[in-house]
mmCIF file with all atom_site columns, C-alpha atoms in Angstrom:
data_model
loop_
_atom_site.group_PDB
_atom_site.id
_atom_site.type_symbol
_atom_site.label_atom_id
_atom_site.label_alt_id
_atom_site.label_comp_id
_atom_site.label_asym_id
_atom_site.label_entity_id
_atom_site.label_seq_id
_atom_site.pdbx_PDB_ins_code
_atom_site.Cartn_x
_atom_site.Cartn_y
_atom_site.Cartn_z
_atom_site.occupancy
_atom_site.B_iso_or_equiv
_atom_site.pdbx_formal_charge
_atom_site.auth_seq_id
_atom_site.auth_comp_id
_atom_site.auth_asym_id
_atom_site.auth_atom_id
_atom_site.pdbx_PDB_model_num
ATOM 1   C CA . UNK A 1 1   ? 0.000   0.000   0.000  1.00 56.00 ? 892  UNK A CA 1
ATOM 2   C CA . UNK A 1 2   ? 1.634   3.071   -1.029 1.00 70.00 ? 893  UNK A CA 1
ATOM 3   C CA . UNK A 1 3   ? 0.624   6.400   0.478  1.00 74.00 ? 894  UNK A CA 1
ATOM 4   C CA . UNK A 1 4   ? -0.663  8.952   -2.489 1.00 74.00 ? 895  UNK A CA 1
ATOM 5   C CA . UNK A 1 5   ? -3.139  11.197  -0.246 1.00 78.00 ? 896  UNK A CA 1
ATOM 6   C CA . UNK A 1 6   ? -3.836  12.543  3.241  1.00 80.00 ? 897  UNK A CA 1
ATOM 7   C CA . UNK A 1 7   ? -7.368  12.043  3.919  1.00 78.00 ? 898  UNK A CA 1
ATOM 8   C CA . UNK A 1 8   ? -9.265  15.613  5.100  1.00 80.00 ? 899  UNK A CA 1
ATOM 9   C CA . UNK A 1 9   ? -10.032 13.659  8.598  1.00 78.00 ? 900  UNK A CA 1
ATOM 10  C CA . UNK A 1 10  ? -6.713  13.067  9.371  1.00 80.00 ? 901  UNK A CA 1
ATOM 11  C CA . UNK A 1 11  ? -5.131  16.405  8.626  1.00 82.00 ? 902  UNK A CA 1
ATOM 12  C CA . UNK A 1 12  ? -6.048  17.670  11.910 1.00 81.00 ? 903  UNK A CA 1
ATOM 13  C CA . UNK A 1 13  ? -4.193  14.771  13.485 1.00 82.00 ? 904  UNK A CA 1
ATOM 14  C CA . UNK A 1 14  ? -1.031  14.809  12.185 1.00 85.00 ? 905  UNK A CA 1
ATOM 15  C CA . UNK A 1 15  ? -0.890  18.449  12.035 1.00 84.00 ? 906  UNK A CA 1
ATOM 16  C CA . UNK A 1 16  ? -1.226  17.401  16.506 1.00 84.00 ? 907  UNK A CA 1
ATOM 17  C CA . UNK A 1 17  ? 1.719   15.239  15.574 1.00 87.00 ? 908  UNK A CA 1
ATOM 18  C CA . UNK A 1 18  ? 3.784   17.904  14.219 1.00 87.00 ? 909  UNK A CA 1
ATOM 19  C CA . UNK A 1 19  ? 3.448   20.609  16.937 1.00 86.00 ? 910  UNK A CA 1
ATOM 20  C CA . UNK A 1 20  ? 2.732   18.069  19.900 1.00 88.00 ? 911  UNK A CA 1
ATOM 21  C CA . UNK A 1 21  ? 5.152   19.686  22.839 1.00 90.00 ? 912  UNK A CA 1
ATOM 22  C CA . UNK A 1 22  ? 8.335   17.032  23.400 1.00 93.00 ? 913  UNK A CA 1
ATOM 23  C CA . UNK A 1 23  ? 6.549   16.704  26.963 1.00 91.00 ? 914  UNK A CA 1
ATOM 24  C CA . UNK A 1 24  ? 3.332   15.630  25.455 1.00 89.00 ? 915  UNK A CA 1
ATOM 25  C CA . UNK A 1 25  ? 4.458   13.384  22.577 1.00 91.00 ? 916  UNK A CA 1
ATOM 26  C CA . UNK A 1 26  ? 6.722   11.162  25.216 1.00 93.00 ? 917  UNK A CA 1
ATOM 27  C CA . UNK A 1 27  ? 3.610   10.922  27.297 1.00 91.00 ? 918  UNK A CA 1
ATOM 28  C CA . UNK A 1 28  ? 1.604   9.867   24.228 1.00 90.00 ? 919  UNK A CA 1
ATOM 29  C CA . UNK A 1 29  ? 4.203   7.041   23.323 1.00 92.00 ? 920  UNK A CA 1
ATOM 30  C CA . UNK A 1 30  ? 4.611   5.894   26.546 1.00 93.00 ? 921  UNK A CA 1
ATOM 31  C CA . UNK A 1 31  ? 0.811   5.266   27.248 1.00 90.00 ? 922  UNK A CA 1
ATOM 32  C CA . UNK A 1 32  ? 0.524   3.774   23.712 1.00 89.00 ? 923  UNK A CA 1
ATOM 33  C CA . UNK A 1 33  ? 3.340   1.166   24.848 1.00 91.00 ? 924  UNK A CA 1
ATOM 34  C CA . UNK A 1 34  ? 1.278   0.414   27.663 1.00 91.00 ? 925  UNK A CA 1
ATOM 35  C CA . UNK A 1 35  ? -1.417  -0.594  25.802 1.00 86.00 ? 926  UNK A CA 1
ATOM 36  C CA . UNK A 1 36  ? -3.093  -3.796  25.493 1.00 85.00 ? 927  UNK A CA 1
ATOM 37  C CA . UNK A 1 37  ? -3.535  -4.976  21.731 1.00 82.00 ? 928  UNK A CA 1
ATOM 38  C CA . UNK A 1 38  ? -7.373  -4.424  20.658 1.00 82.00 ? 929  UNK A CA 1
ATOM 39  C CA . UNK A 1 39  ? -9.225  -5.340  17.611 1.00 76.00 ? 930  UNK A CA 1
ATOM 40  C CA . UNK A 1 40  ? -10.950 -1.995  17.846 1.00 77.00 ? 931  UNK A CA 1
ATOM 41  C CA . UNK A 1 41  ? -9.349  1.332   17.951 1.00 76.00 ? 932  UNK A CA 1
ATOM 42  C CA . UNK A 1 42  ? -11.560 3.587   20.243 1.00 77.00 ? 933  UNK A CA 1
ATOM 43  C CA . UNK A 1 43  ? -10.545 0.881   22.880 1.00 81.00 ? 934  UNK A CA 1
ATOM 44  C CA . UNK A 1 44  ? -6.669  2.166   21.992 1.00 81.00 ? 935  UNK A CA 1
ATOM 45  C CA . UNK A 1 45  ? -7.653  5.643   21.836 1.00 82.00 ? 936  UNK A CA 1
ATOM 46  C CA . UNK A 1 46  ? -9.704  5.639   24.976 1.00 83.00 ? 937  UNK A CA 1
ATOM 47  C CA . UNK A 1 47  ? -7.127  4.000   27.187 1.00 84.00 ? 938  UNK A CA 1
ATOM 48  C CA . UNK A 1 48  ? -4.590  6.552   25.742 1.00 85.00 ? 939  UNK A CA 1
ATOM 49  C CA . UNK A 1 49  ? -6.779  9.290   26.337 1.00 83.00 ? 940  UNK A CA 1
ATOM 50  C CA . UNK A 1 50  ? -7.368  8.782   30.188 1.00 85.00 ? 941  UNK A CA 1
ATOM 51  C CA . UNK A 1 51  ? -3.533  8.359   30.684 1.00 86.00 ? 942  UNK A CA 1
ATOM 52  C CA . UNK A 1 52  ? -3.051  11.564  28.180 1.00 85.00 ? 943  UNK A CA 1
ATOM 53  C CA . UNK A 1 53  ? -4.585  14.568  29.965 1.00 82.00 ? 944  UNK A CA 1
ATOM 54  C CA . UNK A 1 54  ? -3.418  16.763  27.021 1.00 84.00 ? 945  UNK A CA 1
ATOM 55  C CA . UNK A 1 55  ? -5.537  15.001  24.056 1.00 82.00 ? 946  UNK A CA 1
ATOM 56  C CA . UNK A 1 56  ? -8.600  13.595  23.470 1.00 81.00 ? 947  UNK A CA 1
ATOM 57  C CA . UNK A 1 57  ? -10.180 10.476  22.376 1.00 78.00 ? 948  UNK A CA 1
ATOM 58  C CA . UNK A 1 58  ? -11.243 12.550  18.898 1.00 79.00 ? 949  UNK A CA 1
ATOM 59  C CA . UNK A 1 59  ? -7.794  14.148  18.521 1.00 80.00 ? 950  UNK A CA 1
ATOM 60  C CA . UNK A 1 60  ? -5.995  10.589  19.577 1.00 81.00 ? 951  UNK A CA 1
ATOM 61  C CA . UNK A 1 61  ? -8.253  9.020   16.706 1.00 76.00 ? 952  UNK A CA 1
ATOM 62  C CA . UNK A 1 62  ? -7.592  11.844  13.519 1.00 74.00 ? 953  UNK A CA 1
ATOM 63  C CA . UNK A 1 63  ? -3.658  10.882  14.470 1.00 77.00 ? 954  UNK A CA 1
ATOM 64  C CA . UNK A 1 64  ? -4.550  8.213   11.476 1.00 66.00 ? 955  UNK A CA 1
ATOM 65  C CA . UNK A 1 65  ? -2.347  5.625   13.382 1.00 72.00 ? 956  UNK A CA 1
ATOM 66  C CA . UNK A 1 66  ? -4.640  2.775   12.977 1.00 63.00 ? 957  UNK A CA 1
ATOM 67  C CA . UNK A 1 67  ? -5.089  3.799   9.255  1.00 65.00 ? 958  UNK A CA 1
ATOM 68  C CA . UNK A 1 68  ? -0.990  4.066   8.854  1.00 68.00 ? 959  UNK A CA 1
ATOM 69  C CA . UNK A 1 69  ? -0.380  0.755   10.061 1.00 65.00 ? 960  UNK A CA 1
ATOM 70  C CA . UNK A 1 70  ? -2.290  -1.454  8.320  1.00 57.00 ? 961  UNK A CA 1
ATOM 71  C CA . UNK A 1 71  ? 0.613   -0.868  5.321  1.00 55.00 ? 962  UNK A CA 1
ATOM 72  C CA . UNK A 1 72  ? 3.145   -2.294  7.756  1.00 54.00 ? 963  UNK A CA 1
ATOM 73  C CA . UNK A 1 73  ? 2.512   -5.866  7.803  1.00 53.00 ? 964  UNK A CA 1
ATOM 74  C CA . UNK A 1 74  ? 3.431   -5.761  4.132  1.00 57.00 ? 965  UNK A CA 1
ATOM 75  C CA . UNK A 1 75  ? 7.082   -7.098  4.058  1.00 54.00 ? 966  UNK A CA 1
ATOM 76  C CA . UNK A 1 76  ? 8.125   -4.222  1.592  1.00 58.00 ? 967  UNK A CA 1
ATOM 77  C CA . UNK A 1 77  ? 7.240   -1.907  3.554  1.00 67.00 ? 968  UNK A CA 1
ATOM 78  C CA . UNK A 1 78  ? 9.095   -0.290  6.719  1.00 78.00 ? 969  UNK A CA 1
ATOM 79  C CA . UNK A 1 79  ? 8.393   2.105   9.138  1.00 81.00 ? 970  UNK A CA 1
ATOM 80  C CA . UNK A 1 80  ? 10.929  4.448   7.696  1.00 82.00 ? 971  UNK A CA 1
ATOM 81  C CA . UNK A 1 81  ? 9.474   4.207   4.117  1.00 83.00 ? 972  UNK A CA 1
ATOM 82  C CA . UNK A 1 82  ? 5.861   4.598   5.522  1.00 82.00 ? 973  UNK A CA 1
ATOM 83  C CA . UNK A 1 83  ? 7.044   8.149   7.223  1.00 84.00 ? 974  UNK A CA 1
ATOM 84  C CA . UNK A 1 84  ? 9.048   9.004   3.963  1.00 86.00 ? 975  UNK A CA 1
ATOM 85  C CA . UNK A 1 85  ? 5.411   8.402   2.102  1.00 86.00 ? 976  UNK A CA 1
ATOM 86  C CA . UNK A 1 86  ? 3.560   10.258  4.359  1.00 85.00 ? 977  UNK A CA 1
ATOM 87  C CA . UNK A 1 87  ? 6.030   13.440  4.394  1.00 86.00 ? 978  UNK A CA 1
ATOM 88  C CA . UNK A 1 88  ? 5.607   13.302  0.325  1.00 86.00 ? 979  UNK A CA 1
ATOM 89  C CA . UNK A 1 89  ? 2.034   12.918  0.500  1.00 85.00 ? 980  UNK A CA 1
ATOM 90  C CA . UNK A 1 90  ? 1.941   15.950  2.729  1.00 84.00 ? 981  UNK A CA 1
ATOM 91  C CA . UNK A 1 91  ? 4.264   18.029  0.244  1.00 82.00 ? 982  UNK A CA 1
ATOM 92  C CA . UNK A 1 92  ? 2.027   16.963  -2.267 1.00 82.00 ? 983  UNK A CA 1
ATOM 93  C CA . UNK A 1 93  ? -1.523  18.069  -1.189 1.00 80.00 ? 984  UNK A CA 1
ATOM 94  C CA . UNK A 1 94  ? -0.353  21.620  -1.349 1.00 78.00 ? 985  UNK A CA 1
ATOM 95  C CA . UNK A 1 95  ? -2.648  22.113  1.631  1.00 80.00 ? 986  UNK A CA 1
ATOM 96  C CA . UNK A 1 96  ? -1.230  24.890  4.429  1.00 80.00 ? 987  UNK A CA 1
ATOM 97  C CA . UNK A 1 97  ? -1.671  23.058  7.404  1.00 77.00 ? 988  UNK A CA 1
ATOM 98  C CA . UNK A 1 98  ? -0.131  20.143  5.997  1.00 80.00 ? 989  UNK A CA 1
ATOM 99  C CA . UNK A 1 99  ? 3.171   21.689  4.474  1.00 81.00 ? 990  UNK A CA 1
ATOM 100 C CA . UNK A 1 100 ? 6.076   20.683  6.583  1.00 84.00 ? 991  UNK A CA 1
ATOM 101 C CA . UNK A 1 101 ? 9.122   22.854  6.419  1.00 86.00 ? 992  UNK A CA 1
ATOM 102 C CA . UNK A 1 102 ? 12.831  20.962  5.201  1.00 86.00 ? 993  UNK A CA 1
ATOM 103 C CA . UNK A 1 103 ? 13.990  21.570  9.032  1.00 89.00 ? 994  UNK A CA 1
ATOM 104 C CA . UNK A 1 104 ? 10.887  19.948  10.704 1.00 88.00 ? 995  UNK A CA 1
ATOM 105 C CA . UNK A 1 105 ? 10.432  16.538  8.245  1.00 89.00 ? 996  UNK A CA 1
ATOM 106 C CA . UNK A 1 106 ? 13.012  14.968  9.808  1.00 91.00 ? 997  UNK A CA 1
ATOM 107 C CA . UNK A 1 107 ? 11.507  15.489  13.561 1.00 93.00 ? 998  UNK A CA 1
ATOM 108 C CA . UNK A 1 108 ? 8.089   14.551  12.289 1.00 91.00 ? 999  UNK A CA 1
ATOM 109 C CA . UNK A 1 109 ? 9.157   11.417  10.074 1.00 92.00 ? 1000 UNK A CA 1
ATOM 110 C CA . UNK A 1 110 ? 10.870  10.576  13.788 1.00 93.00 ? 1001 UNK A CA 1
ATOM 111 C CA . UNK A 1 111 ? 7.981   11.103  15.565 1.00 93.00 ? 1002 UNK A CA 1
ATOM 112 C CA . UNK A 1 112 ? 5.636   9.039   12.906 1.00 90.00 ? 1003 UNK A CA 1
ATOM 113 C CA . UNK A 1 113 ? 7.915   6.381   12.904 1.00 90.00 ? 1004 UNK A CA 1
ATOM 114 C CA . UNK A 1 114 ? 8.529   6.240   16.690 1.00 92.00 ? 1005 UNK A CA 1
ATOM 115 C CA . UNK A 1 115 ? 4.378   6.093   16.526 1.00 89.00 ? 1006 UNK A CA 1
ATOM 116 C CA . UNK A 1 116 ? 4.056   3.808   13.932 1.00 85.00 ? 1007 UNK A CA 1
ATOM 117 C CA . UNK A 1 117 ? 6.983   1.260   15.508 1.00 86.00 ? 1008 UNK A CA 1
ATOM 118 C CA . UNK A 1 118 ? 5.017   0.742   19.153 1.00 87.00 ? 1009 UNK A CA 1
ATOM 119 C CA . UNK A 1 119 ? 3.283   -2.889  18.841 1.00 85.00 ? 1010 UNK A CA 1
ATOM 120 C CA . UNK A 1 120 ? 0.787   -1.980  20.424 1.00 83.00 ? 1011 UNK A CA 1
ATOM 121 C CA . UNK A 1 121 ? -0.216  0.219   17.363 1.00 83.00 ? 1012 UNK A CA 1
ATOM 122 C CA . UNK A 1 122 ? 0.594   -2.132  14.351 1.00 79.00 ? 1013 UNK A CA 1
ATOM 123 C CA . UNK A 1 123 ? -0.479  -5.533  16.457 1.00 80.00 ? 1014 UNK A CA 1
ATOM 124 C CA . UNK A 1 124 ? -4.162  -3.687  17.141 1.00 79.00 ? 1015 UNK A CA 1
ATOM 125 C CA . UNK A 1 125 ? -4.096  -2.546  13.668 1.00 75.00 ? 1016 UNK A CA 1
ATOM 126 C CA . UNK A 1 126 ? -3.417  -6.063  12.221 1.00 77.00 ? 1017 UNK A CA 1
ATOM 127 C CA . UNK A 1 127 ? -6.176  -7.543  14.554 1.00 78.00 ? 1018 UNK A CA 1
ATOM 128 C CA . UNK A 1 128 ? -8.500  -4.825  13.383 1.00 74.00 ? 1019 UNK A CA 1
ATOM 129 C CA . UNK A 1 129 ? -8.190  -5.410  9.769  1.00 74.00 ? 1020 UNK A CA 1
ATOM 130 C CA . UNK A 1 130 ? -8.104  -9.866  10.558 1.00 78.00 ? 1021 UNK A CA 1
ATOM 131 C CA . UNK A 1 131 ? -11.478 -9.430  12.431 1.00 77.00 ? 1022 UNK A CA 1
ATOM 132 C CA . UNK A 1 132 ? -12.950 -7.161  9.321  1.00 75.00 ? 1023 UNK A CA 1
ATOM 133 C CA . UNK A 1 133 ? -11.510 -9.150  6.742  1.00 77.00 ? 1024 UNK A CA 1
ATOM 134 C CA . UNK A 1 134 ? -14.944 -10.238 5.189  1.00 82.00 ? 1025 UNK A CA 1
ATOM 135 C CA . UNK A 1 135 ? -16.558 -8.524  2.036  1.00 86.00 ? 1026 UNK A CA 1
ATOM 136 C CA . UNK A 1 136 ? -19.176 -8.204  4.499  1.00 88.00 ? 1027 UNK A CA 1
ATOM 137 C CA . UNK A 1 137 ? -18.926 -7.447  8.108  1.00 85.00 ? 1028 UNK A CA 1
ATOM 138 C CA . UNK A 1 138 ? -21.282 -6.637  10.765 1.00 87.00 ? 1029 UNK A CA 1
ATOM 139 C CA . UNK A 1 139 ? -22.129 -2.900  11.838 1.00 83.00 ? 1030 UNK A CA 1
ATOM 140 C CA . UNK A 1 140 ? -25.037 -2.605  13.975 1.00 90.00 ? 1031 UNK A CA 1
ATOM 141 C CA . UNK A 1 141 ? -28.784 -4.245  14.316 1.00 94.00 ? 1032 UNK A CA 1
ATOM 142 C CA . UNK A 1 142 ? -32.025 -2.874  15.702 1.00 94.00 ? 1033 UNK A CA 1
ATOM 143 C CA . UNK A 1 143 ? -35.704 -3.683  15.737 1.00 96.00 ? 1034 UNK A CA 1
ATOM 144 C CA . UNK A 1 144 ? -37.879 -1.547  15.100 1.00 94.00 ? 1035 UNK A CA 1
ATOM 145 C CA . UNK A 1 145 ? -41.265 -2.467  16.558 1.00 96.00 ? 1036 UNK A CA 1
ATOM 146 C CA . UNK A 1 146 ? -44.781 -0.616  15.667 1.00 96.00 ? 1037 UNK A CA 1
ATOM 147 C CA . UNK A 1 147 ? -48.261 -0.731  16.831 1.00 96.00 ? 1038 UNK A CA 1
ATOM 148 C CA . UNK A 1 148 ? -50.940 -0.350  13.777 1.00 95.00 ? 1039 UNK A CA 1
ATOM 149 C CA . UNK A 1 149 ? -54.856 -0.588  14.645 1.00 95.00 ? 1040 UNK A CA 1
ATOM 150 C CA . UNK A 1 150 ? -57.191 -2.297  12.923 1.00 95.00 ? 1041 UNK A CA 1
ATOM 151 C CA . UNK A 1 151 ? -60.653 -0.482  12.720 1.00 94.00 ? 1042 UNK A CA 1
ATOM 152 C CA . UNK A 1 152 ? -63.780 -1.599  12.122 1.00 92.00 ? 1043 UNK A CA 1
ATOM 153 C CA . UNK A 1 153 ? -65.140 1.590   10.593 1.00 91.00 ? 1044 UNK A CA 1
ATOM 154 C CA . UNK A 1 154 ? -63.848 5.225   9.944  1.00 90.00 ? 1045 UNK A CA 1
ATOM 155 C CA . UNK A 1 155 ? -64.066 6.961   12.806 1.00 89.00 ? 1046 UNK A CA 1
ATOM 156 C CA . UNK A 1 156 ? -64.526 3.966   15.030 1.00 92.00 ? 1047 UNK A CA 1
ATOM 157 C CA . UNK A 1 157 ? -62.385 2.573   18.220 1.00 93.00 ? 1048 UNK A CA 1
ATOM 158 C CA . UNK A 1 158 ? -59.949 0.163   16.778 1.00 93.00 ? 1049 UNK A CA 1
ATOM 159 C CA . UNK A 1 159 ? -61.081 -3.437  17.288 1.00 95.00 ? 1050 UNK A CA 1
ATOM 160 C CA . UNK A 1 160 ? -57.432 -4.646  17.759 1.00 95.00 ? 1051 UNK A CA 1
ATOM 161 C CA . UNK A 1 161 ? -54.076 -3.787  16.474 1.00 95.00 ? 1052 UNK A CA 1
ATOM 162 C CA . UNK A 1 162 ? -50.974 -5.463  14.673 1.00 96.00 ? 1053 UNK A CA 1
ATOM 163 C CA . UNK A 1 163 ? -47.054 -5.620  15.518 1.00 96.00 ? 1054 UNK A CA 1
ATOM 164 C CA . UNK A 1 164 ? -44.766 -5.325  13.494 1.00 96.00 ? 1055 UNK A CA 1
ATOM 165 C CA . UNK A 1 165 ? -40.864 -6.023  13.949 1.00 96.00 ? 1056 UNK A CA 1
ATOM 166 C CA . UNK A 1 166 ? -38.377 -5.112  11.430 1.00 95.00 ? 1057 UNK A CA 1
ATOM 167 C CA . UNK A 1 167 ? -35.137 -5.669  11.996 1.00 95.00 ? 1058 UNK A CA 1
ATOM 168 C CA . UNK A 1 168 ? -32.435 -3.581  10.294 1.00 94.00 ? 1059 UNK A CA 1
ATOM 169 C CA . UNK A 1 169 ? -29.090 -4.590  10.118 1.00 94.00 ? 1060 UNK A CA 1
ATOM 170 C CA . UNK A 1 170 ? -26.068 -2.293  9.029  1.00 92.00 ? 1061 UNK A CA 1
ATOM 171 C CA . UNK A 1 171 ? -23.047 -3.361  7.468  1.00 90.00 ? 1062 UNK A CA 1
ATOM 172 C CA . UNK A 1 172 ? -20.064 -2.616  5.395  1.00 86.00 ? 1063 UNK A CA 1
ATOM 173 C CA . UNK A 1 173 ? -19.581 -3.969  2.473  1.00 87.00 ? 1064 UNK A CA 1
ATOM 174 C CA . UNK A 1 174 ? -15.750 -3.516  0.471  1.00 79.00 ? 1065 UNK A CA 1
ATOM 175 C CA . UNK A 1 175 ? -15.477 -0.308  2.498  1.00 74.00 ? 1066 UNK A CA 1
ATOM 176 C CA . UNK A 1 176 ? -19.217 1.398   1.654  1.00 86.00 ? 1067 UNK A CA 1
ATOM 177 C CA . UNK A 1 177 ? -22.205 1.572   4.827  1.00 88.00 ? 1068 UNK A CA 1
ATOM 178 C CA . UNK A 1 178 ? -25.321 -0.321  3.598  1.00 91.00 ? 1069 UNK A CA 1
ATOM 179 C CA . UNK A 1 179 ? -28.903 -1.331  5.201  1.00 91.00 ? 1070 UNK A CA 1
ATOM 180 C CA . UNK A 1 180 ? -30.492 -4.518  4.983  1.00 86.00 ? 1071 UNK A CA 1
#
């Protein structure tokens, strides 16, 4: 998986990354280290988040860790050259808050790689993507249940009723949300 494009959700994120205080960034690593390995990232971002007073579970999620990893378990593909990608895909959007300047790449391509090298990152990653690895996978389900009387005669007090149940199940199919 090469990297070609920064995603809009994840420009927030790294642009953290890049100005994250030295203070802040070693606590960040050091409560990712401490991590468990989960399937699910919000479970890695949460128990970051209540060790890392200084971010948030929504600012610890547009990092675009669990998205960055995913390319690692490819054997071509090392940490280093992951950063490197990144970096050019920033240079590339054009976009302000993305441009790094020549003297800060090689402290960010550090810090992504530092990030990106922490097992508990790639090993929840690789879990993640195992346990979706379906063309179709599981969302959410609910029933929906609804009364509907039956009348006898406009006007009239219903003479009983009818329940209906639906039950609606959401998926994702080869990366797209869908109903059934």
């Amino acid at each position: 998986m090469s990297i070609t494009r920064i995603p809009e959700r994840y420009r927030p994120g790294l642009a953290r990354i890049r100005s994250m205080r030295e203070n802040d960034f070693v606590q960040l690593t050091s409560a990712l280290r401490n991590c468990p390995i989960v399937a699910r990232f919000p479970l890695l971002s949460s128990a970051v988040a209540s060790k890392v007073k200084s971010l948030n579970n929504r600012e610890i999620d547009d990092m675009a860790l669990f998205s960055l990893a995913p390319s690692l378990s490819e054997p071509e593909m090392p940490v280093d050259k992951t950063a490197s990608e990144l970096v050019d895909a920033m240079r590339a959007s054009e976009m302000e808050d993305l441009k790094l300047p020549p003297e800060e790449e090689a402290k960010f391509k550090s810090r992504i790689t530092t990030l990106l090298s922490i097992p508990s990152v790639n090993m929840s990653a690789k879990a993640s993507r195992v346990r979706t690895d379906y063309p179709n996978v599981f969302y959410d389900a609910r029933i929906l249940s609804d009364v509907r009387p039956i009348f006898d005669k406009p006007g009239a007090k219903p003479i009983g009723e009818i329940i209906n149940h639906t039950l609606r199940i959401d998926y994702r199919s080869h990366g797209v949300h869908k109903k059934l």
